[in-house]
């Protein structure tokens, strides 16, 4: 197809969209100057990050008027996420910055007090079509779920019914999840991150095919409010990546953070880095097996490597060519200095990862240091921490905090007045019934005088959008997740929480979802070694009536 253009205003991960288009057999050109917009025969506007940043960038690049002219010309247009939101008049996220004003209405923040739901809305949910008839639905399927990642949305409004293609319910709120009128199409969800269901939708737009119907008149229905939304739990596969003793990048897995093989009958591999496979190949396998997200945790320091040459960038680039679910990268998200002395801020480091295919970055040790600074400053935001700068530039939904805590037992609350304690059902070595969770840095090697409660609440205040909650005491034990820790964190924050460390069988996933209301559960070693396949986990959860994404086996 000639004349297919991508309007990239310098936001986050658009590589995945380009890869999805290429996967469908199409080439796409990039808008580099205002005149390119009017050259396009089809135009895709993928918005990632904050509404205000997107609109300001469009203004600075002189894209606003050509974009309006293009839409008015009648040529096909597709907006994704913020690309849809920008079509409206304004957003509560940036109230002083006007949108394109193509559609009347305001983008609003989700109600965080509604139904105890987490914000951002992050994960897989249904898009319920309200239009029936010719040239309407672009292949949106009622029995599929699509990937959403946003804190702001446009509430359903019957005054703009002619624009609304589908709605989605999150908690008790019903919002517009896709729009369609004449040549204009847009989705709040990310098709390029919605597996094969999303690829089919993109194909429908690229081929100009919208509906299975013939020449029927368009019927517009009203949304139906359900007693419970259709938001699904997420199963996340995690790949710990590091260099082995031969210098190759491999996926490994430790026991309580020790990734070297232990002695068993004079094993020749004793003491060597445990090698469980190649990162890109494993990621593709997990996508095929139905993982809802994939997380790479870089546990090797590349201090003598220039930022542009970091091996993890190449892994992300290659993975995003064939994996169409969200990708998170963790490890090394901090200010760095190249061997030649060139300084790169954490924001710049994150930007390199986003442009290479990451959707979210996971911040570990640097988050602990940022919280220490925040607390020492009487909980005043400095604006210059990695959390704050990345959240401002790319949106809070792009910032994950990876927490590595360990239990510290005490005999009574009076013994530790400076930290948040919980009464535990698992007594310590001397019968202690109280404990606090100490945050660690440097891969768990160094404890800090910060507890988990202080860390997660502070990070949420600084703009983080999700918590990846590990537990050193549970890591590699296959004994189940630390439910006490997870419940304590869930009660402390309103952002999504991923349970990690300890899964050893299908029942552990059901247990953590039923007993903690956590949004996602992550596992590593049991997936790598196929001890508990991902599909077995999902089948078991469905048997227990836990809402989970059904996977397409092929495109």
GROMACS .gro file of N, CA, C and O in nm, residues 19 133 165 167 182 222 238 256 268 295 385-386 407 528 538 555:
model
   64
   19UNK      N    1   0.594  -0.257   1.364
   19UNK     CA    2   0.616  -0.401   1.347
   19UNK      C    3   0.487  -0.475   1.317
   19UNK      O    4   0.485  -0.570   1.238
  133UNK      N    5  -2.428  -0.262   1.139
  133UNK     CA    6  -2.459  -0.220   1.003
  133UNK      C    7  -2.333  -0.212   0.920
  133UNK      O    8  -2.223  -0.247   0.963
  165UNK      N    9  -1.844   0.389   1.856
  165UNK     CA   10  -1.847   0.254   1.799
  165UNK      C   11  -1.861   0.149   1.908
  165UNK      O   12  -1.940   0.057   1.897
  167UNK      N   13  -1.817   0.070   2.364
  167UNK     CA   14  -1.792   0.116   2.500
  167UNK      C   15  -1.732   0.001   2.581
  167UNK      O   16  -1.743  -0.116   2.544
  182UNK      N   17  -1.778   0.815   0.943
  182UNK     CA   18  -1.725   0.843   0.809
  182UNK      C   19  -1.583   0.786   0.798
  182UNK      O   20  -1.563   0.668   0.813
  222UNK      N   21  -2.778   0.132   2.288
  222UNK     CA   22  -2.731   0.192   2.412
  222UNK      C   23  -2.645   0.090   2.487
  222UNK      O   24  -2.669  -0.030   2.479
  238UNK      N   25   0.806  -1.370   3.324
  238UNK     CA   26   0.923  -1.286   3.352
  238UNK      C   27   1.050  -1.356   3.310
  238UNK      O   28   1.069  -1.475   3.337
  256UNK      N   29   1.605  -1.745   4.573
  256UNK     CA   30   1.628  -1.632   4.664
  256UNK      C   31   1.742  -1.545   4.611
  256UNK      O   32   1.833  -1.505   4.682
  268UNK      N   33   2.926  -3.078   3.693
  268UNK     CA   34   3.030  -2.993   3.633
  268UNK      C   35   2.981  -2.849   3.615
  268UNK      O   36   3.061  -2.758   3.597
  295UNK      N   37   0.788  -0.960   3.077
  295UNK     CA   38   0.878  -0.868   3.146
  295UNK      C   39   1.021  -0.918   3.135
  295UNK      O   40   1.050  -1.034   3.166
  385UNK      N   41   1.352   1.320   3.995
  385UNK     CA   42   1.380   1.177   4.011
  385UNK      C   43   1.343   1.103   3.884
  385UNK      O   44   1.267   1.153   3.800
  386UNK      N   45   1.395   0.981   3.869
  386UNK     CA   46   1.363   0.901   3.751
  386UNK      C   47   1.213   0.876   3.741
  386UNK      O   48   1.155   0.879   3.632
  407UNK      N   49   1.166  -1.008   5.480
  407UNK     CA   50   1.104  -0.998   5.612
  407UNK      C   51   1.209  -0.972   5.721
  407UNK      O   52   1.314  -1.035   5.724
  528UNK      N   53   0.969  -2.126   3.250
  528UNK     CA   54   1.089  -2.158   3.170
  528UNK      C   55   1.107  -2.308   3.156
  528UNK      O   56   1.135  -2.361   3.048
  538UNK      N   57  -0.398  -2.089   3.290
  538UNK     CA   58  -0.518  -2.021   3.243
  538UNK      C   59  -0.640  -2.113   3.244
  538UNK      O   60  -0.751  -2.072   3.281
  555UNK      N   61  -0.292  -1.614   1.373
  555UNK     CA   62  -0.355  -1.498   1.309
  555UNK      C   63  -0.439  -1.546   1.192
  555UNK      O   64  -0.392  -1.620   1.109
   0.00000   0.00000   0.00000
